[in-house]
Amino acid sequence: MLKRLFPRSFVQHLLISDGGLILLIILYNLLSLIIPLVRISLEAAVLIFVLANLLICSLKAIVPWLNQRSQP
Amino acid sequence: MNRELKHLFYLIAIFFIISIVIINVHTYLSSSKFIPDASRTSQVANANRLRRPNRNHSSESKASPDLHKQSHLRVIAVTKLQKIFVLSGHRVIYTMHARVNASSQSTSSQGHFGQQITHVGGRQVLCAGNWVALNHHLYFVAPTTIGQRAVAKNWLKQSFNFPRTIQVSQPDALWLRSLPKGTPVTIR
């Protein structure tokens, strides 16, 4: 069931976008050395990472189900 | 680029932007981590450069500023935050990790400093180096040994009682020697 919900191509794309998220966090923390933005701690970064992945996976699981329900 | 990948990137970017907006707004609005004497932006800017407490390293990753080139210098030590803020006017120029073992008071730097200071408390002999006098009963010190053992690198997490001192790291204590005589020092 999981393989049906999360096909291989989706997992690959998710991993690429996770890499993008990590890069964004690193760039933001480097920028915070110049501009007075609040630096993201390691715990906050892990939390953002986990929440982002949860959001994406839940959208991937829920949206097709909602579409299926709305179809006659 | 693949359509699904594009959508994932957009989602991640939007979620990230929302998260950092929430973090920044929450931090800037929360008054518990800031002192009212200086601008919050300067405090955040200095907090971003803070290293983990280590008695062998300076507190900030950038070079310590030349105190003789600064005007309207003030030093504020906050016991609860375990930090010392060095202000020039309304701007924080340097932040230090510190343990404040002194009561709330206002004093000033005396321009006196020395190599070693010792406190005998019960069975313990506490030694500290690079002391800088604030008045007859208050010093900036860099703790070195408790009895025969060296103080832990993160001295803030080790419990020992060194009364009437503000304990900082070795490089910070050395830098504080350049504090001009008569600089107001406030302990809260």
GROMACS .gro file of C-alpha atoms in nm:
model
  260
    1MET     CA    1   0.000   0.000   0.000
    2LEU     CA    2   0.285   0.235   0.083
    3LYS     CA    3   0.448   0.163  -0.253
    4ARG     CA    4   0.122   0.254  -0.422
    5LEU     CA    5   0.083   0.578  -0.223
    6PHE     CA    6   0.452   0.678  -0.246
    7PRO     CA    7   0.597   0.552  -0.574
    8ARG     CA    8   0.970   0.546  -0.632
    9SER     CA    9   0.970   0.861  -0.843
   10PHE     CA   10   0.797   1.054  -0.564
   11VAL     CA   11   1.048   0.933  -0.305
   12GLN     CA   12   1.336   1.039  -0.533
   13HIS     CA   13   1.182   1.383  -0.581
   14LEU     CA   14   1.122   1.409  -0.208
   15LEU     CA   15   1.486   1.332  -0.134
   16ILE     CA   16   1.599   1.598  -0.383
   17SER     CA   17   1.370   1.857  -0.228
   18ASP     CA   18   1.494   1.754   0.121
   19GLY     CA   19   1.844   1.831   0.003
   20GLY     CA   20   1.714   2.167  -0.117
   21LEU     CA   21   1.562   2.233   0.225
   22ILE     CA   22   1.888   2.154   0.402
   23LEU     CA   23   2.070   2.387   0.163
   24LEU     CA   24   1.815   2.661   0.232
   25ILE     CA   25   1.866   2.624   0.608
   26ILE     CA   26   2.245   2.642   0.571
   27LEU     CA   27   2.225   2.949   0.344
   28TYR     CA   28   1.983   3.117   0.583
   29ASN     CA   29   2.215   3.058   0.880
   30LEU     CA   30   2.507   3.200   0.681
   31LEU     CA   31   2.296   3.503   0.590
   32SER     CA   32   2.209   3.553   0.958
   33LEU     CA   33   2.578   3.629   1.023
   34ILE     CA   34   2.540   3.942   0.809
   35ILE     CA   35   2.177   4.045   0.859
   36PRO     CA   36   2.019   4.037   1.209
   37LEU     CA   37   1.789   3.744   1.136
   38VAL     CA   38   1.734   3.490   1.410
   39ARG     CA   39   1.959   3.192   1.354
   40ILE     CA   40   1.790   2.850   1.328
   41SER     CA   41   1.923   2.615   1.594
   42LEU     CA   42   1.988   2.247   1.518
   43GLU     CA   43   1.672   2.143   1.704
   44ALA     CA   44   1.460   2.394   1.512
   45ALA     CA   45   1.614   2.281   1.182
   46VAL     CA   46   1.533   1.916   1.257
   47LEU     CA   47   1.177   2.014   1.352
   48ILE     CA   48   1.129   2.214   1.030
   49PHE     CA   49   1.272   1.922   0.829
   50VAL     CA   50   1.041   1.666   0.992
   51LEU     CA   51   0.732   1.888   0.966
   52ALA     CA   52   0.798   1.968   0.600
   53ASN     CA   53   0.829   1.599   0.514
   54LEU     CA   54   0.519   1.513   0.716
   55LEU     CA   55   0.324   1.785   0.536
   56ILE     CA   56   0.433   1.667   0.194
   57CYS     CA   57   0.369   1.300   0.264
   58SER     CA   58   0.028   1.369   0.414
   59LEU     CA   59  -0.067   1.587   0.116
   60LYS     CA   60   0.049   1.310  -0.117
   61ALA     CA   61  -0.166   1.059   0.069
   62ILE     CA   62  -0.474   1.275   0.130
   63VAL     CA   63  -0.515   1.471  -0.195
   64PRO     CA   64  -0.572   1.163  -0.422
   65TRP     CA   65  -0.814   1.025  -0.165
   66LEU     CA   66  -1.009   1.352  -0.165
   67ASN     CA   67  -1.011   1.356  -0.546
   68GLN     CA   68  -1.142   1.001  -0.546
   69ARG     CA   69  -1.421   1.092  -0.309
   70SER     CA   70  -1.528   1.395  -0.511
   71GLN     CA   71  -1.556   1.192  -0.832
   72PRO     CA   72  -1.893   1.036  -0.892
   73MET     CA   73   1.228   2.019  -1.451
   74ASN     CA   74   0.972   1.754  -1.363
   75ARG     CA   75   0.633   1.900  -1.263
   76GLU     CA   76   0.609   1.706  -0.939
   77LEU     CA   77   0.960   1.812  -0.839
   78LYS     CA   78   0.874   2.175  -0.912
   79HIS     CA   79   0.564   2.153  -0.690
   80LEU     CA   80   0.768   1.994  -0.412
   81PHE     CA   81   1.027   2.272  -0.430
   82TYR     CA   82   0.755   2.538  -0.412
   83LEU     CA   83   0.590   2.365  -0.115
   84ILE     CA   84   0.920   2.329   0.071
   85ALA     CA   85   1.018   2.691   0.001
   86ILE     CA   86   0.681   2.827   0.116
   87PHE     CA   87   0.685   2.612   0.430
   88PHE     CA   88   1.041   2.724   0.505
   89ILE     CA   89   0.957   3.092   0.460
   90ILE     CA   90   0.653   3.061   0.687
   91SER     CA   91   0.864   2.884   0.951
   92ILE     CA   92   1.138   3.146   0.959
   93VAL     CA   93   0.883   3.430   0.967
   94ILE     CA   94   0.720   3.266   1.272
   95ILE     CA   95   1.059   3.209   1.439
   96ASN     CA   96   1.173   3.568   1.378
   97VAL     CA   97   0.847   3.729   1.488
   98HIS     CA   98   0.827   3.511   1.800
   99THR     CA   99   1.190   3.581   1.896
  100TYR     CA  100   1.177   3.956   1.836
  101LEU     CA  101   0.848   3.992   2.025
  102SER     CA  102   0.960   3.780   2.321
  103SER     CA  103   1.122   4.008   2.578
  104SER     CA  104   1.270   3.738   2.803
  105LYS     CA  105   1.591   3.700   2.601
  106PHE     CA  106   1.660   4.068   2.545
  107ILE     CA  107   1.780   4.356   2.757
  108PRO     CA  108   1.589   4.684   2.721
  109ASP     CA  109   1.908   4.894   2.713
  110ALA     CA  110   2.010   4.803   2.358
  111SER     CA  111   1.847   4.752   2.021
  112ARG     CA  112   1.714   4.402   1.961
  113THR     CA  113   1.875   4.383   1.618
  114SER     CA  114   2.222   4.433   1.765
  115GLN     CA  115   2.149   4.172   2.031
  116VAL     CA  116   2.033   3.921   1.769
  117ALA     CA  117   2.332   4.000   1.547
  118ASN     CA  118   2.571   3.930   1.835
  119ALA     CA  119   2.379   3.622   1.950
  120ASN     CA  120   2.423   3.474   1.599
  121ARG     CA  121   2.799   3.489   1.644
  122LEU     CA  122   2.803   3.322   1.985
  123ARG     CA  123   2.990   2.996   2.016
  124ARG     CA  124   2.916   2.722   2.267
  125PRO     CA  125   3.062   2.811   2.609
  126ASN     CA  126   3.424   2.699   2.628
  127ARG     CA  127   3.662   2.845   2.884
  128ASN     CA  128   3.950   2.828   2.636
  129HIS     CA  129   3.776   3.019   2.358
  130SER     CA  130   3.627   3.364   2.325
  131SER     CA  131   3.248   3.372   2.332
  132GLU     CA  132   3.196   3.515   1.984
  133SER     CA  133   3.337   3.387   1.659
  134LYS     CA  134   3.431   3.736   1.541
  135ALA     CA  135   3.730   3.931   1.673
  136SER     CA  136   3.674   4.125   1.996
  137PRO     CA  137   3.626   4.498   1.925
  138ASP     CA  138   3.885   4.754   2.030
  139LEU     CA  139   3.732   4.909   2.341
  140HIS     CA  140   3.945   5.224   2.318
  141LYS     CA  141   3.773   5.314   1.990
  142GLN     CA  142   3.422   5.287   2.136
  143SER     CA  143   3.223   5.563   2.300
  144HIS     CA  144   2.961   5.552   2.576
  145LEU     CA  145   3.073   5.209   2.691
  146ARG     CA  146   2.863   5.015   2.940
  147VAL     CA  147   2.873   4.658   3.060
  148ILE     CA  148   2.558   4.477   3.170
  149ALA     CA  149   2.579   4.133   3.332
  150VAL     CA  150   2.250   3.943   3.343
  151THR     CA  151   2.248   3.654   3.592
  152LYS     CA  152   1.942   3.478   3.450
  153LEU     CA  153   2.065   3.483   3.088
  154GLN     CA  154   2.422   3.387   3.192
  155LYS     CA  155   2.553   3.657   2.962
  156ILE     CA  156   2.744   3.981   2.968
  157PHE     CA  157   2.654   4.250   2.717
  158VAL     CA  158   2.908   4.515   2.626
  159LEU     CA  159   2.727   4.819   2.492
  160SER     CA  160   2.844   5.120   2.299
  161GLY     CA  161   2.559   5.366   2.327
  162HIS     CA  162   2.241   5.183   2.242
  163ARG     CA  163   2.411   4.902   2.053
  164VAL     CA  164   2.554   4.572   2.175
  165ILE     CA  165   2.908   4.532   2.042
  166TYR     CA  166   3.002   4.208   2.216
  167THR     CA  167   2.828   3.934   2.411
  168MET     CA  168   2.997   3.691   2.649
  169HIS     CA  169   2.892   3.374   2.824
  170ALA     CA  170   2.925   3.429   3.199
  171ARG     CA  171   2.821   3.297   3.534
  172VAL     CA  172   2.737   3.583   3.767
  173ASN     CA  173   2.798   3.504   4.134
  174ALA     CA  174   2.718   3.847   4.267
  175SER     CA  175   2.416   4.041   4.382
  176SER     CA  176   2.246   4.303   4.167
  177GLN     CA  177   2.442   4.626   4.183
  178SER     CA  178   2.596   4.906   3.983
  179THR     CA  179   2.969   4.957   3.992
  180SER     CA  180   3.250   5.052   3.755
  181SER     CA  181   3.578   4.909   3.633
  182GLN     CA  182   3.883   5.008   3.835
  183GLY     CA  183   4.152   4.946   3.576
  184HIS     CA  184   4.321   4.690   3.806
  185PHE     CA  185   4.394   4.338   3.694
  186GLY     CA  186   4.612   4.045   3.789
  187GLN     CA  187   4.716   3.689   3.717
  188GLN     CA  188   4.558   3.468   3.978
  189ILE     CA  189   4.292   3.476   4.244
  190THR     CA  190   4.207   3.203   4.493
  191HIS     CA  191   3.900   3.134   4.703
  192VAL     CA  192   3.892   2.885   4.987
  193GLY     CA  193   3.540   2.760   5.051
  194GLY     CA  194   3.511   2.478   5.303
  195ARG     CA  195   3.731   2.197   5.171
  196GLN     CA  196   3.748   2.336   4.821
  197VAL     CA  197   4.013   2.567   4.686
  198LEU     CA  198   3.900   2.748   4.375
  199CYS     CA  199   4.154   2.916   4.150
  200ALA     CA  200   4.090   3.159   3.871
  201GLY     CA  201   4.316   3.357   3.643
  202ASN     CA  202   4.319   3.689   3.460
  203TRP     CA  203   4.110   3.874   3.717
  204VAL     CA  204   3.985   4.225   3.653
  205ALA     CA  205   3.870   4.423   3.957
  206LEU     CA  206   3.536   4.602   3.962
  207ASN     CA  207   3.553   4.704   4.325
  208HIS     CA  208   3.713   4.562   4.638
  209HIS     CA  209   3.478   4.268   4.643
  210LEU     CA  210   3.388   4.195   4.283
  211TYR     CA  211   3.596   4.061   3.998
  212PHE     CA  212   3.578   3.933   3.646
  213VAL     CA  213   3.769   3.602   3.653
  214ALA     CA  214   3.842   3.303   3.432
  215PRO     CA  215   3.801   2.989   3.650
  216THR     CA  216   4.085   2.740   3.615
  217THR     CA  217   4.089   2.472   3.889
  218ILE     CA  218   3.871   2.331   4.165
  219GLY     CA  219   4.105   2.160   4.409
  220GLN     CA  220   4.334   1.946   4.195
  221ARG     CA  221   4.095   1.920   3.901
  222ALA     CA  222   4.065   2.155   3.607
  223VAL     CA  223   3.733   2.331   3.561
  224ALA     CA  224   3.519   2.178   3.284
  225LYS     CA  225   3.537   2.338   2.941
  226ASN     CA  226   3.176   2.446   2.974
  227TRP     CA  227   3.215   2.600   3.318
  228LEU     CA  228   2.852   2.716   3.314
  229LYS     CA  229   2.730   2.360   3.353
  230GLN     CA  230   2.965   2.274   3.639
  231SER     CA  231   2.841   2.372   3.980
  232PHE     CA  232   3.083   2.541   4.214
  233ASN     CA  233   3.055   2.844   4.434
  234PHE     CA  234   3.304   3.122   4.362
  235PRO     CA  235   3.144   3.415   4.540
  236ARG     CA  236   3.168   3.778   4.432
  237THR     CA  237   3.291   3.690   4.084
  238ILE     CA  238   3.166   3.706   3.730
  239GLN     CA  239   3.320   3.405   3.559
  240VAL     CA  240   3.404   3.426   3.190
  241SER     CA  241   3.633   3.239   2.953
  242GLN     CA  242   4.010   3.298   2.949
  243PRO     CA  243   4.022   3.501   2.624
  244ASP     CA  244   3.723   3.709   2.735
  245ALA     CA  245   3.884   3.781   3.073
  246LEU     CA  246   4.202   3.893   2.895
  247TRP     CA  247   3.999   4.118   2.668
  248LEU     CA  248   3.815   4.272   2.964
  249ARG     CA  249   4.149   4.404   3.090
  250SER     CA  250   4.123   4.664   2.813
  251LEU     CA  251   3.799   4.797   2.962
  252PRO     CA  252   3.863   5.170   3.025
  253LYS     CA  253   3.876   5.275   3.389
  254GLY     CA  254   3.542   5.404   3.513
  255THR     CA  255   3.326   5.208   3.263
  256PRO     CA  256   2.985   5.154   3.428
  257VAL     CA  257   2.912   4.790   3.505
  258THR     CA  258   2.559   4.686   3.600
  259ILE     CA  259   2.466   4.347   3.741
  260ARG     CA  260   2.104   4.236   3.723
   0.00000   0.00000   0.00000
